[in-house]
CSV table of C-alpha atoms in Angstrom, one decimal:
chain,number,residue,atom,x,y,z
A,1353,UNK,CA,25.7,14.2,76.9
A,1354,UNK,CA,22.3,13.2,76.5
A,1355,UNK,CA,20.3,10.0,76.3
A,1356,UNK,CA,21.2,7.8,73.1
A,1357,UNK,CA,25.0,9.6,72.8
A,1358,UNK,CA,23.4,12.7,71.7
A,1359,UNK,CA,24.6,16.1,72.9
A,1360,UNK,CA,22.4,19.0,75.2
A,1361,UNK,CA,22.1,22.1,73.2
A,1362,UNK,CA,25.0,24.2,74.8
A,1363,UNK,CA,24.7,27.8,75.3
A,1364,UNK,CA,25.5,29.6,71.8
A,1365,UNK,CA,24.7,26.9,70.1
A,1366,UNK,CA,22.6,27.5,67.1
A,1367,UNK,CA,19.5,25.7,66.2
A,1368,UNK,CA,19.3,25.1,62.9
A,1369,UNK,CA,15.6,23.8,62.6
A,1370,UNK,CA,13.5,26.3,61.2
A,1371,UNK,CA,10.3,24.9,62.9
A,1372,UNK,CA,12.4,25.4,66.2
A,1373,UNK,CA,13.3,29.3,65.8
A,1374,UNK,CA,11.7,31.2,67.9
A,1375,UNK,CA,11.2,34.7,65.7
A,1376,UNK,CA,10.9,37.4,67.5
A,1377,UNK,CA,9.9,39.4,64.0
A,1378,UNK,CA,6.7,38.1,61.2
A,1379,UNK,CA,8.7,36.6,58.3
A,1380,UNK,CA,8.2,37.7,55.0
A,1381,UNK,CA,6.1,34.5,54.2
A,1382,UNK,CA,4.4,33.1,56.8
A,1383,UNK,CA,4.4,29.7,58.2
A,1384,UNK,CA,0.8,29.0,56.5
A,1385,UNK,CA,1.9,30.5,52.6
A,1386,UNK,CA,5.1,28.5,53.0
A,1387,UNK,CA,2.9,25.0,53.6
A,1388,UNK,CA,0.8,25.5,50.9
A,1389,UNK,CA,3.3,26.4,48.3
A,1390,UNK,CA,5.6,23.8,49.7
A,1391,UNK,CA,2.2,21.2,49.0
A,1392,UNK,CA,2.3,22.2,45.2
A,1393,UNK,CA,5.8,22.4,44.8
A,1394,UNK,CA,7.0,19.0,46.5
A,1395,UNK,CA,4.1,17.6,44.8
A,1396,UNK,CA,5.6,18.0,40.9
A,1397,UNK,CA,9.4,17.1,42.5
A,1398,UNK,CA,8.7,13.6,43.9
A,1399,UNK,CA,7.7,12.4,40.5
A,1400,UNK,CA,10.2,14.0,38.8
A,1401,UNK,CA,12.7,12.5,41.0
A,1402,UNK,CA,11.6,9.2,41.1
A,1403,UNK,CA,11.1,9.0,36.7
A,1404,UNK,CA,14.9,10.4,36.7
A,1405,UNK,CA,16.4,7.7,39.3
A,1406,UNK,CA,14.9,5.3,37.0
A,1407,UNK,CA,16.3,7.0,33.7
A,1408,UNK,CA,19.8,7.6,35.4
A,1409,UNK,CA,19.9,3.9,36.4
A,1410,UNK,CA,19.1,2.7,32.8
A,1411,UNK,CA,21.6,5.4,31.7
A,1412,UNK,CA,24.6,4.0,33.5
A,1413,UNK,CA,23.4,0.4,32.9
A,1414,UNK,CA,23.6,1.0,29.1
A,1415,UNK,CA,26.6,3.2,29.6
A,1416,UNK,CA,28.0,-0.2,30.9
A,1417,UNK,CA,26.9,-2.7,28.5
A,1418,UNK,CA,28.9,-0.1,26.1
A,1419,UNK,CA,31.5,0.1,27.2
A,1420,UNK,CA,34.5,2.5,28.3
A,1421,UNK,CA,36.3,2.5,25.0
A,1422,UNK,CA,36.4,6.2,24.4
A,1423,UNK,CA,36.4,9.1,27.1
A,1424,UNK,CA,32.9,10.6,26.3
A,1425,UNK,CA,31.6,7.2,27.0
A,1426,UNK,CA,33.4,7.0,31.0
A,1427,UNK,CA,32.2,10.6,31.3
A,1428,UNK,CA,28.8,10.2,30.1
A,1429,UNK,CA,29.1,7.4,33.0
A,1430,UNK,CA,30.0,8.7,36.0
A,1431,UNK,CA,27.4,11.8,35.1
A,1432,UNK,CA,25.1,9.6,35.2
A,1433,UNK,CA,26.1,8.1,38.8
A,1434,UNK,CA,26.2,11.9,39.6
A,1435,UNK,CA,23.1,12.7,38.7
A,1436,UNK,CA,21.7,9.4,40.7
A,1437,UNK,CA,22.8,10.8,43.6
A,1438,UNK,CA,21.7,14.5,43.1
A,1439,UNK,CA,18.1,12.6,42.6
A,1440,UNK,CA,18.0,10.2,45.5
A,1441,UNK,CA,18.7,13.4,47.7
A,1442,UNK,CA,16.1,15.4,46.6
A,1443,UNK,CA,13.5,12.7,46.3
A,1444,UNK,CA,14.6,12.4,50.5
A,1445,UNK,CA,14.4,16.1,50.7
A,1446,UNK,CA,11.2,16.8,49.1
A,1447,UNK,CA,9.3,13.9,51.5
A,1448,UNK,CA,11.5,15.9,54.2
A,1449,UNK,CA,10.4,19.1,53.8
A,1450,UNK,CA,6.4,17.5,53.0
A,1451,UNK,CA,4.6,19.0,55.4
A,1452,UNK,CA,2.3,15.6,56.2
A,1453,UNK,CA,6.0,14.4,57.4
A,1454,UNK,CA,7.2,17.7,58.8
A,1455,UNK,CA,4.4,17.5,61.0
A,1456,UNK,CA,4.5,13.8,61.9
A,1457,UNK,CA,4.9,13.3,65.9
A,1458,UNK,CA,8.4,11.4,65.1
A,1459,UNK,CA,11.3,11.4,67.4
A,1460,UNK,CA,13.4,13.2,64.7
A,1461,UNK,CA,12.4,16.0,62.3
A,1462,UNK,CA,12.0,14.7,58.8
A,1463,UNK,CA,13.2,18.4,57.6
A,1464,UNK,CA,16.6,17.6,59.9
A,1465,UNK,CA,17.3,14.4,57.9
A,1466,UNK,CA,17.4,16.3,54.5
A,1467,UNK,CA,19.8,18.8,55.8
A,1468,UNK,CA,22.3,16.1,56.5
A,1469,UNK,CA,21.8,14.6,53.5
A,1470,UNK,CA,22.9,18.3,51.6
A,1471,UNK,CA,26.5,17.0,51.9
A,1472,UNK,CA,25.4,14.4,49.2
A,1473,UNK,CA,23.8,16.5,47.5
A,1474,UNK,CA,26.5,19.3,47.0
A,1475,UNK,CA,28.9,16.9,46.2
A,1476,UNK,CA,27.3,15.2,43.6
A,1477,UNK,CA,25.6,18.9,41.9
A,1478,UNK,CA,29.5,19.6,41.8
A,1479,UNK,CA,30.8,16.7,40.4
A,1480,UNK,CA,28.4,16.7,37.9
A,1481,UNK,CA,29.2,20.3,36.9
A,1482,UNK,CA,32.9,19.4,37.0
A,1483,UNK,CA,32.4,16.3,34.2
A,1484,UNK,CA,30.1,18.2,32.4
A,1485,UNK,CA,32.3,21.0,31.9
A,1486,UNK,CA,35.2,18.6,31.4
A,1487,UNK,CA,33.2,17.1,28.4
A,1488,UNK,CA,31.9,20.6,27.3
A,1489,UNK,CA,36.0,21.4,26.5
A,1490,UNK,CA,36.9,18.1,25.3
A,1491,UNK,CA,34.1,19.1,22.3
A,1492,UNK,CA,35.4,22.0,21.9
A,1493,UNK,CA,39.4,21.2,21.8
A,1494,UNK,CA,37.9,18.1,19.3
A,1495,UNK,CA,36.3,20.8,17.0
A,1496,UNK,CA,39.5,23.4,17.5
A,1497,UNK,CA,42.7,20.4,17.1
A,1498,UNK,CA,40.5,17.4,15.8
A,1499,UNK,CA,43.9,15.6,15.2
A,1500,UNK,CA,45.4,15.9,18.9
A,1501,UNK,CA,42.1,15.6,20.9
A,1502,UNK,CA,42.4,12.0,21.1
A,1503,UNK,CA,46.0,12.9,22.5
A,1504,UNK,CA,45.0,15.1,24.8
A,1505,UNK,CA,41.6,13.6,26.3
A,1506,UNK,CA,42.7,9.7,26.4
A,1507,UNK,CA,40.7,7.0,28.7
A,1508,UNK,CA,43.2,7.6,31.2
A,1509,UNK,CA,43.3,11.4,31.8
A,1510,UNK,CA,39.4,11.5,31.9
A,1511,UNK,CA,39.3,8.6,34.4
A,1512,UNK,CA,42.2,10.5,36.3
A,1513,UNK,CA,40.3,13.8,36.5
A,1514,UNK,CA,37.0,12.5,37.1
A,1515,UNK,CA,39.2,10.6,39.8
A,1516,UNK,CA,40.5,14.0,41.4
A,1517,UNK,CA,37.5,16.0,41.2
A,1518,UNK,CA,35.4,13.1,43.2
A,1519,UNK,CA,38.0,12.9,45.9
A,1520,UNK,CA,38.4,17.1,45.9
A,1521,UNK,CA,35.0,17.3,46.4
A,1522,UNK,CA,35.2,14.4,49.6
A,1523,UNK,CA,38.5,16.4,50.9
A,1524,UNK,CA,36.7,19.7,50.5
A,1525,UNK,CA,32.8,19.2,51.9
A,1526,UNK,CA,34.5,16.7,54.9
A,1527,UNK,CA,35.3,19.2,57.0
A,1528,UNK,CA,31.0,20.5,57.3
A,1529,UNK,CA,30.7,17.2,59.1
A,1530,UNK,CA,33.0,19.1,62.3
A,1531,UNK,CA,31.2,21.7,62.3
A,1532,UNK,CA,27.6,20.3,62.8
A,1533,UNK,CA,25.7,17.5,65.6
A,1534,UNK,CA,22.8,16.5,66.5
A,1535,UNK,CA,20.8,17.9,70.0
A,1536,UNK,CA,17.3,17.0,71.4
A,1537,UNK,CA,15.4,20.5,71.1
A,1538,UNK,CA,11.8,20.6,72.1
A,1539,UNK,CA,9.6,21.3,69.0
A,1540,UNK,CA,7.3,23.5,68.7
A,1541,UNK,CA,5.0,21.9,66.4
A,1542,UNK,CA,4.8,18.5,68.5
A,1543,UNK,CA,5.4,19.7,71.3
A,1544,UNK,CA,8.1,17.1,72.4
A,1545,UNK,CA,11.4,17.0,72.3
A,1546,UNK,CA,13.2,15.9,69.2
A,1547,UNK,CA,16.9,15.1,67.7
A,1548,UNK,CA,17.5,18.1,65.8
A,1549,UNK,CA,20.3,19.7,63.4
A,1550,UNK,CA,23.1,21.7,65.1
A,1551,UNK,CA,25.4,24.1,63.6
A,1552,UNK,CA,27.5,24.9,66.3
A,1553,UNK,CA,30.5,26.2,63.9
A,1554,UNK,CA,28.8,28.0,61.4
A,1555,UNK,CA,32.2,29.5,60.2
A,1556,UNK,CA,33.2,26.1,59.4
A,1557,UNK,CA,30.4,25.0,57.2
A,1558,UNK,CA,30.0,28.1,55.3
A,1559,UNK,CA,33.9,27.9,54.6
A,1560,UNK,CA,32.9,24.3,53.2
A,1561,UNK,CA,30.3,25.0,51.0
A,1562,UNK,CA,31.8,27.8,49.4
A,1563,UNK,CA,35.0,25.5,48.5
A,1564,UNK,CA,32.6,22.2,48.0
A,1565,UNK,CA,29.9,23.8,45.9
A,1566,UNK,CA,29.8,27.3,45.2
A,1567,UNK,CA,33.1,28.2,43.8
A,1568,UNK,CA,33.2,25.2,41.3
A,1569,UNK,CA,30.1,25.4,40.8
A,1570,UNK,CA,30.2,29.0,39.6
A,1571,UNK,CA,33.1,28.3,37.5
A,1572,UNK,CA,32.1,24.9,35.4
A,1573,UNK,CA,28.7,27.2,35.1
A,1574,UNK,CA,30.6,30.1,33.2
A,1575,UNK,CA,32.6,26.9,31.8
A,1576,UNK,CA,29.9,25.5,30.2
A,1577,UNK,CA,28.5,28.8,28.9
A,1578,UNK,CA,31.3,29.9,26.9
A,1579,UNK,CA,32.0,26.7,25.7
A,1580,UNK,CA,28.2,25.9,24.6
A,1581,UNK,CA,28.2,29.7,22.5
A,1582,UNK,CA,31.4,28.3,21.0
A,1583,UNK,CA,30.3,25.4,19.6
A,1584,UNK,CA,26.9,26.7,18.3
A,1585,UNK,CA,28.9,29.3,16.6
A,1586,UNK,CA,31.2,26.4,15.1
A,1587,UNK,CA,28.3,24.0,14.8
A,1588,UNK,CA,26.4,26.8,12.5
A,1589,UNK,CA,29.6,27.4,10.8
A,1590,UNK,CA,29.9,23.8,9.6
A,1591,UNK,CA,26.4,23.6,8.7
A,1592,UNK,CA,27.2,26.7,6.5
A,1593,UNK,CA,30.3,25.1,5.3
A,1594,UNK,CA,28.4,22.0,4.3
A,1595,UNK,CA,25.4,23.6,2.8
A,1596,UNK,CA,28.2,25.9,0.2
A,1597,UNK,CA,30.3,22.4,-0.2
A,1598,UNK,CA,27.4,20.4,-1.4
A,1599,UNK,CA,26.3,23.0,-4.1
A,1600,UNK,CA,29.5,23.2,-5.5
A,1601,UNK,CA,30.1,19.5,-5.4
A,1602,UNK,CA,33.4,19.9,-3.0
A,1603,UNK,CA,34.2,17.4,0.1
A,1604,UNK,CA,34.3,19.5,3.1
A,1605,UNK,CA,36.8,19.0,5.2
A,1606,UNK,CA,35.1,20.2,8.6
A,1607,UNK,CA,33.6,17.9,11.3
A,1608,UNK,CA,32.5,14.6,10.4
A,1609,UNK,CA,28.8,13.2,10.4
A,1610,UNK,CA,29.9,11.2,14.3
A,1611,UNK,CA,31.7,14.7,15.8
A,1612,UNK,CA,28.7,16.5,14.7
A,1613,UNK,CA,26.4,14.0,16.6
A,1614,UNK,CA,28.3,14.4,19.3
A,1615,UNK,CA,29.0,18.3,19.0
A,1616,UNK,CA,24.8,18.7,18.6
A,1617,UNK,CA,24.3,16.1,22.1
A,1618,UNK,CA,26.7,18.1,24.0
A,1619,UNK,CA,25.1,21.3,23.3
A,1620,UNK,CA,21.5,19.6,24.4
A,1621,UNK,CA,23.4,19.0,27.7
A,1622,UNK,CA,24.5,21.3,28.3
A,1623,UNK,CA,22.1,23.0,27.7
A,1624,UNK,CA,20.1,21.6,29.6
A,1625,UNK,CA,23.0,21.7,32.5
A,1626,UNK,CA,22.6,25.6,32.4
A,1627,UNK,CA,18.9,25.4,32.6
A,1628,UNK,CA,19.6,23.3,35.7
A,1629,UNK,CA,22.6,25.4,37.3
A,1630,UNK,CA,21.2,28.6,36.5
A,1631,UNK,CA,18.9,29.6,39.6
A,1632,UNK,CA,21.8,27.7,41.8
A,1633,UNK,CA,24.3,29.8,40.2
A,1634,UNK,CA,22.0,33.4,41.1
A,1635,UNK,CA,21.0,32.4,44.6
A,1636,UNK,CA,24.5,32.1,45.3
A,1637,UNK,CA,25.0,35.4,43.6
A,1638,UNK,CA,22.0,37.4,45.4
A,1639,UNK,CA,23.3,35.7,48.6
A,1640,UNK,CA,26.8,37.4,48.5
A,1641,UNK,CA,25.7,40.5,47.7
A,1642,UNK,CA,23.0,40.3,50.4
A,1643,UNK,CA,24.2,37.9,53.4
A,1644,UNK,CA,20.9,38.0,55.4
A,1645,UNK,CA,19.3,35.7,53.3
A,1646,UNK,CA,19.9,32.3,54.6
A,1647,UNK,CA,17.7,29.9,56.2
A,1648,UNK,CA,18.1,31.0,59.8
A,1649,UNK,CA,17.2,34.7,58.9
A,1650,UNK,CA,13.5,35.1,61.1
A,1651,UNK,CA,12.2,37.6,58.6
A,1652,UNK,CA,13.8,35.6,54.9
A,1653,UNK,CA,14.4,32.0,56.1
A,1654,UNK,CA,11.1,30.7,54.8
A,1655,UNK,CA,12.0,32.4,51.4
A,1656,UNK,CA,15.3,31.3,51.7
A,1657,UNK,CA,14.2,27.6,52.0
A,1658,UNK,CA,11.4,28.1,49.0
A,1659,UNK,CA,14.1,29.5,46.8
A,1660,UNK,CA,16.4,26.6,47.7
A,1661,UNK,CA,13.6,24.2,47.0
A,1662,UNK,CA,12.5,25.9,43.8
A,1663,UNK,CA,16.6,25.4,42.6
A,1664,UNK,CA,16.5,21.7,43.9
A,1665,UNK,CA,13.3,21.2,42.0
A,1666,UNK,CA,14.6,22.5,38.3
A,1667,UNK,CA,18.0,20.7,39.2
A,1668,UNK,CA,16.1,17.4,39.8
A,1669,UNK,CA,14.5,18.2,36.5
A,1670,UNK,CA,17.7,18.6,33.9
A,1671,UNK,CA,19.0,15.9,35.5
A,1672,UNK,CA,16.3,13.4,34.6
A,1673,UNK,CA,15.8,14.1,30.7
A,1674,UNK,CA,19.3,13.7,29.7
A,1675,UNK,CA,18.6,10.0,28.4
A,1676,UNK,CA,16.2,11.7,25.7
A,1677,UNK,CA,19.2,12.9,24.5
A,1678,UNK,CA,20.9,9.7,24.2
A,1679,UNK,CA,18.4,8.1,22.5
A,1680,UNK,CA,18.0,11.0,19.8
A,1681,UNK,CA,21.1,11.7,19.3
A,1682,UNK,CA,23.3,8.5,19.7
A,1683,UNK,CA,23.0,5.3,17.3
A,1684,UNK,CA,25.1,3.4,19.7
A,1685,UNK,CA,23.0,4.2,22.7
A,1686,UNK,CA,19.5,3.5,21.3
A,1687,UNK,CA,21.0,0.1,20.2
A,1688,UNK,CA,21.9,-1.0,23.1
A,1689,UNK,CA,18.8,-0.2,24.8
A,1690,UNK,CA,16.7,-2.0,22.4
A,1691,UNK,CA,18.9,-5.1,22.9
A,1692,UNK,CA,18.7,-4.6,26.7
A,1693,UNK,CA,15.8,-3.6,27.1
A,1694,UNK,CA,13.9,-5.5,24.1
A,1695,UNK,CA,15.7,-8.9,24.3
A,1696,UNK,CA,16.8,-8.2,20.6
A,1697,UNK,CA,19.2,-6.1,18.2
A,1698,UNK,CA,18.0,-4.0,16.1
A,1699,UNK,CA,19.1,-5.7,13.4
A,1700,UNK,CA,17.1,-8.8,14.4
């Protein structure tokens, strides 16, 4: 046991710092490339972070002031806590992986921090997945049995499975806290020692991540896919419908004006989910059918990290934008924002 209640690096222990690995090959991108494409990259995702923290928190304030009277509304909710969360860690991540911070003579390595944080950051990517597939079916059941939906998906049952996905997701990504510590390792850049990120059950954490993240992730992804070409195909139907109906003079008895609203928001976010999810969703897929590229690999680790940071920078993006959404496509919504927000109604 070392000095503060950290742990000495035991033998077989693996160092998890990629400033720390000592490569005994050149890696595809060098050390140089990687800090100046990391300059440009982190540079566009600390805005982008911090504009969608603030959306996300006027999102779930006005969310709030709304109300939980139907289930879209305590889904739309906790997305938007989801999506906070998602944000904070990558706005801590992207001034982690800075290099001005990477290379700061600290006692801890600012890179080292953001890798704890991932646990956050997993969690909350997959509970966001998880609602918005959740709300992705409850559309699509609503446009399929428009008379039971309300039946089916009642303020309880979404509050229920919101409820059991957020403590899955604690039950499942606890166990990558075992299977990690933290060590002083000397550091090659500072050339002092430093409290570093330890994997010393790599087993373990994999395992984790694959239950936590991947697999659910992979499946509200495919989820959200089907049920988005589903409801374009029915939302162009009903256009159609409604286009014949009005030449002949006939009421249609399709969707109404509201569950088209709400059919045309949830295919803009879902939309924009996928546009999020998408490069998460392949890097997992090129990663299982080629295992050696992960961030400890000495010849792909630094393209391994850029990849990763390239995913956390679109996924910081479509989760910022949804309130543009909200405020084009719901009455409700932009009505309560003006009165927050503009000290009126919009009546007034």
């Amino acid at each position: 046991m070392g000095s503060f209640g950290f742990v000495e690096v035991e033998s077989g222990a693996m160092n998890t710092s990629m400033e720390n690995a000592k490569m005994s090959i050149q890696p595809l991108l060098t050390y140089d490339k990687i800090i100046y494409i990391l300059s440009y990259l982190l540079t566009i995702s600390i805005p982008i972070c911090i504009f969608g923290i603030f959306t996300n928190i006027v999102n779930i304030l006005v969310f709030y002031k709304m109300g939980f009277s139907s289930p879209t509304n305590i889904s739309l909710f906790c997305l938007s806590i989801a999506d906070l969360l998602t944000l904070c860690y990558s706005l801590v991540a992207s001034f982690g992986n800075y290099p001005a911070f990477q290379n700061a003579d600290l006692c801890f390595s600012m890179h080292d921090v953001s890798r704890v944080g991932a646990h956050v950051y997993y969690s909350s990517c997959a509970i966001g997945s998880w609602i918005t597939a959740v709300i992705n079916v409850e559309r699509s059941v609503c446009v399929v049995f428009p008379m039971k939906v309300k039946q089916i998906f009642t303020r309880k049952t979404t509050a229920r499975l919101i409820a059991g996905m957020v403590i899955y997701q604690i039950a499942s990504g606890l166990p990558r806290s075992f299977g990690v510590r933290f060590a002083w390792i000397p550091s090659a850049v500072t050339n002092s020692t430093r409290i570093s990120y330890v994997i010393f059950n790599p087993r373990l954490v994999s395992l984790s991540y694959l239950v936590s993240f991947s697999i659910p992730n992979l499946i509200c992804f495919f989820v959200v896919v089907l049920g988005t070409i589903f409801l374009i195909s029915k939302f162009k139907q009903s256009r159609q419908l409604r286009s014949t109906m009005s030449v002949t003079g006939k009421k249609s008895n399709e969707m109404s004006d509201k569950d088209v609203r709400l059919v045309r928001s949830m295919i803009f976010i879902s939309a924009l989910y996928i546009f999020g999810a998408a490069p998460n969703v392949l890097l997992y897929i090129v990663h299982s059918a080629y295992p050696s590229l992960h961030i400890d690999n000495p010849y792909l680790g630094y393209l391994h990290s850029l990849l990763l940071l390239a995913t956390m920078v679109l996924q910081a993006a479509s989760c910022s934008v949804n309130i543009f959404v909200y405020v084009r496509m719901g009455s409700n919504f932009k009505a309560k924002l003006r009165e927050m927000f503009c000290c009126r109604s919009e009546d007034s």
